[in-house]
Coordinates of C-alpha atoms in Angstrom, one line a residue:
G802 CA -36.8 83.2 10.2
C803 CA -39.4 85.9 9.5
M804 CA -36.7 88.6 9.4
R805 CA -34.5 86.6 7.0
T806 CA -37.4 86.0 4.7
I807 CA -38.4 89.7 4.8
E808 CA -34.8 90.9 4.2
D809 CA -34.6 88.7 1.1
K810 CA -38.0 89.7 -0.3
I811 CA -37.2 93.4 0.2
I812 CA -34.6 92.9 -2.6
Y813 CA -35.9 89.9 -4.7
G814 CA -39.6 89.7 -4.0
D815 CA -41.7 89.8 -7.2
V816 CA -45.5 89.4 -7.0
T817 CA -45.8 89.2 -10.8
Y818 CA -43.3 86.5 -11.7
T819 CA -42.6 84.6 -8.4
S820 CA -45.6 84.4 -6.2
A821 CA -48.9 86.2 -5.6
K822 CA -48.3 85.7 -1.8
E823 CA -45.2 87.9 -1.7
F824 CA -44.7 91.6 -2.3
D825 CA -42.6 93.4 -4.9
G826 CA -39.0 94.1 -3.8
L827 CA -36.4 96.6 -5.1
H828 CA -35.6 94.7 -8.3
A829 CA -39.3 94.5 -9.3
F830 CA -40.0 98.1 -8.5
A831 CA -36.9 99.3 -10.5
A832 CA -37.8 97.1 -13.5
E833 CA -41.5 98.2 -13.5
N834 CA -41.0 101.9 -12.9
D835 CA -38.3 102.9 -15.4
S836 CA -39.9 105.3 -17.8
G837 CA -37.0 105.0 -20.2
G838 CA -37.5 108.6 -21.3
A839 CA -34.3 110.7 -21.8
A840 CA -36.0 113.7 -20.2
D841 CA -36.7 111.8 -17.0
G842 CA -33.1 110.5 -16.7
V843 CA -32.3 106.9 -16.3
L844 CA -33.7 104.8 -13.4
D845 CA -32.8 101.2 -14.6
I846 CA -29.4 100.9 -16.1
D847 CA -28.0 97.7 -17.7
E848 CA -24.3 97.5 -17.3
G849 CA -24.1 94.9 -20.0
E850 CA -22.2 92.3 -18.0
G851 CA -19.3 94.7 -17.6
A852 CA -17.6 96.5 -14.8
L853 CA -19.4 99.2 -12.8
S854 CA -19.2 102.6 -14.4
L855 CA -19.1 105.5 -12.0
M856 CA -20.8 107.6 -14.7
N857 CA -23.8 105.3 -14.4
M858 CA -23.9 106.1 -10.7
R859 CA -24.0 109.7 -11.6
L860 CA -26.9 109.1 -13.9
L861 CA -28.8 107.6 -11.0
L862 CA -28.0 110.6 -8.8
D863 CA -29.6 112.8 -11.4
S864 CA -32.6 110.5 -11.8
V865 CA -33.4 109.8 -8.1
K866 CA -34.6 113.1 -6.7
V867 CA -32.6 114.0 -3.6
P868 CA -34.4 116.3 -1.2
Q869 CA -33.3 120.0 -1.3
A870 CA -32.5 119.9 2.4
G871 CA -29.8 117.3 1.8
P872 CA -29.4 113.6 1.3
Q873 CA -31.0 112.3 4.5
G874 CA -32.6 108.9 3.9
V875 CA -30.7 108.5 0.6
F876 CA -28.2 105.7 0.3
W877 CA -26.5 103.3 -2.1
L878 CA -27.4 99.6 -1.5
M879 CA -25.0 96.9 -2.8
G880 CA -23.4 93.6 -2.0
H881 CA -19.9 93.2 -0.5
E882 CA -18.3 92.3 -3.9
I883 CA -19.1 95.6 -5.6
G884 CA -18.4 97.5 -2.3
R885 CA -14.9 96.0 -2.3
R886 CA -14.3 97.1 -5.9
I887 CA -15.2 100.7 -5.0
D888 CA -12.9 100.6 -1.9
A889 CA -10.0 99.3 -4.0
A890 CA -10.6 102.2 -6.5
M891 CA -10.2 104.6 -3.6
Q892 CA -7.3 103.0 -1.8
E893 CA -4.9 101.0 -4.1
A894 CA -6.2 100.0 -7.5
G895 CA -7.4 103.4 -8.8
I896 CA -9.4 103.9 -12.0
A897 CA -7.8 103.5 -15.5
S898 CA -8.9 106.9 -16.7
W899 CA -8.5 108.7 -13.4
V900 CA -7.1 112.2 -13.9
G901 CA -8.2 114.1 -10.7
P902 CA -9.7 113.8 -7.3
M903 CA -12.5 111.2 -6.9
N904 CA -15.8 112.2 -5.4
M905 CA -15.6 109.3 -2.8
S906 CA -14.8 109.6 0.9
W907 CA -14.7 107.7 4.2
G908 CA -17.0 108.2 7.1
V909 CA -18.5 106.3 10.1
D910 CA -22.0 105.0 10.7
D911 CA -23.9 105.3 13.9
L912 CA -22.0 102.3 15.4
G913 CA -18.6 103.8 14.6
K914 CA -17.9 101.4 11.7
R915 CA -16.2 102.7 8.6
I916 CA -18.4 103.4 5.6
T917 CA -17.8 104.6 2.1
F918 CA -19.6 107.6 0.5
F919 CA -20.1 108.5 -3.1
D920 CA -21.1 112.1 -3.7
G921 CA -22.2 112.4 -0.1
M922 CA -24.5 109.3 -0.2
P923 CA -23.5 106.4 2.1
M924 CA -22.9 103.0 0.6
V925 CA -24.8 100.3 2.6
R926 CA -23.6 96.7 2.1
S927 CA -26.2 94.0 2.4
D928 CA -25.5 90.3 3.0
Y929 CA -28.8 89.7 1.2
M930 CA -27.6 91.1 -2.1
V931 CA -26.0 88.1 -3.7
A932 CA -24.6 87.0 -7.1
E933 CA -27.4 87.1 -9.7
Q934 CA -28.2 85.5 -13.1
A935 CA -27.4 87.7 -16.1
N936 CA -30.2 89.2 -18.2
T937 CA -33.0 88.5 -15.7
G938 CA -35.3 90.8 -13.9
R939 CA -36.1 93.2 -16.7
G940 CA -39.2 92.8 -18.9
S941 CA -40.4 89.3 -18.7
N942 CA -39.1 87.6 -15.5
A943 CA -37.9 88.1 -11.9
R944 CA -34.4 88.9 -11.0
A945 CA -32.8 85.5 -10.3
K946 CA -30.0 84.4 -8.1
N947 CA -27.0 83.0 -9.9
T948 CA -27.2 79.3 -10.9
S949 CA -24.9 79.2 -13.9
G950 CA -22.6 81.4 -16.0
T951 CA -20.7 84.4 -14.8
K952 CA -21.9 85.9 -11.6
Q953 CA -23.6 89.3 -12.0
Y954 CA -24.3 92.0 -9.3
S955 CA -26.6 95.0 -8.8
I956 CA -26.6 98.2 -6.8
F957 CA -29.5 100.5 -5.9
L958 CA -29.9 104.2 -5.0
C959 CA -32.8 104.5 -2.6
R960 CA -34.6 107.4 -1.0
L961 CA -36.6 106.5 2.1
G962 CA -39.7 108.4 3.2
Q963 CA -43.4 108.4 3.6
I964 CA -45.5 107.3 0.7
Q965 CA -47.2 110.7 0.7
E966 CA -43.8 112.3 0.2
G967 CA -42.9 110.0 -2.7
G968 CA -40.5 107.9 -0.6
L969 CA -39.6 104.2 -0.4
C970 CA -40.9 102.5 2.8
L971 CA -41.8 99.2 4.4
G972 CA -45.5 99.1 5.5
F973 CA -46.7 96.8 8.3
G974 CA -49.3 96.4 10.9
G975 CA -53.0 95.7 11.2
S976 CA -52.3 92.0 11.1
D977 CA -54.8 89.3 11.9
G978 CA -55.0 89.1 15.7
G979 CA -52.5 92.0 16.2
N980 CA -52.8 95.7 16.7
M981 CA -52.3 98.5 14.2
G982 CA -48.6 99.3 14.3
D983 CA -47.4 95.9 15.6
F984 CA -44.8 94.4 13.3
Y985 CA -45.6 90.8 14.5
S986 CA -48.9 89.1 15.3
I987 CA -48.1 86.7 18.2
E988 CA -50.2 83.6 18.8
F989 CA -49.6 81.4 21.9
F990 CA -50.4 77.6 22.2
D991 CA -50.8 76.1 25.6
K992 CA -49.7 72.7 24.3
L993 CA -48.2 71.5 21.0
E994 CA -49.6 68.2 19.6
D995 CA -47.1 65.4 20.0
Y996 CA -44.7 67.6 22.0
D997 CA -44.4 68.2 25.7
A998 CA -44.1 71.9 25.2
E999 CA -46.0 75.2 24.7
G1000 CA -45.6 77.1 21.5
I1001 CA -45.5 80.6 20.1
R1002 CA -46.2 81.5 16.4
L1003 CA -45.1 84.8 15.0
K1004 CA -46.8 86.2 11.9
A1005 CA -45.6 89.3 10.0
Y1006 CA -47.8 91.1 7.5
V1007 CA -45.6 93.5 5.6
A1008 CA -45.1 95.0 2.1
M1009 CA -42.8 97.4 0.3
A1010 CA -44.3 100.6 -1.0
L1011 CA -42.8 103.1 -3.5
G1012 CA -44.4 106.5 -3.5
S1013 CA -42.6 107.7 -6.6
T1014 CA -40.5 106.3 -9.4
K1015 CA -38.0 109.0 -8.5
S1016 CA -37.1 107.4 -5.2
L1017 CA -35.4 104.3 -6.6
G1018 CA -32.8 103.5 -9.2
R1019 CA -30.9 100.4 -10.2
I1020 CA -27.7 99.4 -12.0
H1021 CA -27.7 95.6 -12.9
D1022 CA -25.6 93.0 -14.7
I1023 CA -22.3 94.3 -13.1
T1024 CA -19.3 91.9 -13.1
D1025 CA -16.9 91.6 -10.2
A1026 CA -14.2 93.7 -11.9
A1027 CA -12.4 97.0 -11.3
V1028 CA -14.7 100.0 -11.6
T1029 CA -14.4 102.4 -14.5
A1030 CA -15.0 106.1 -14.8

């Protein structure tokens, strides 16, 4: 239960518009940290309720600063719907304006499963990135999960790393009753009231941290349609 909640809040958590008891997730960071300046590139792109544009992915690649040593710790994060559209563009559907080789490839992850790459950055698919509500999560409210209208989707370009190095990371530890570095604080009960049983309570004190605006970019309001160039 703790892990499912944390996985969801890593993406949709918003301390400003949802609850003061949760932490900012990727959507909140992307919305708050976009400078909007042309010289700084684009970190928060509105696809305008249209198909994913590969050119917008290239804009993110120029805006999120990839280490000189290579793309270690840099990855695309998306739901399965958009991942399938990119796969189809590679394999059978193509792109309407395609005139040459595409900069996408196949590889394998550490468990041997097939994974797609765009410009050398792996595409990670998350079960926790779901259909979203159009025109939310930018300016005055939190990014909302879909309740009506056409389903919209988002993708992120993330660069992991220590805060001191400007990276994106998940901080934890120092919890009440736990030791520094422990992910969970564990509390045991010898007897549960009204139950013939002992009990265990797990508590997790965690929060996302973004060391630099240049470590996270987002494309949002993408429809489930064939990608464009």
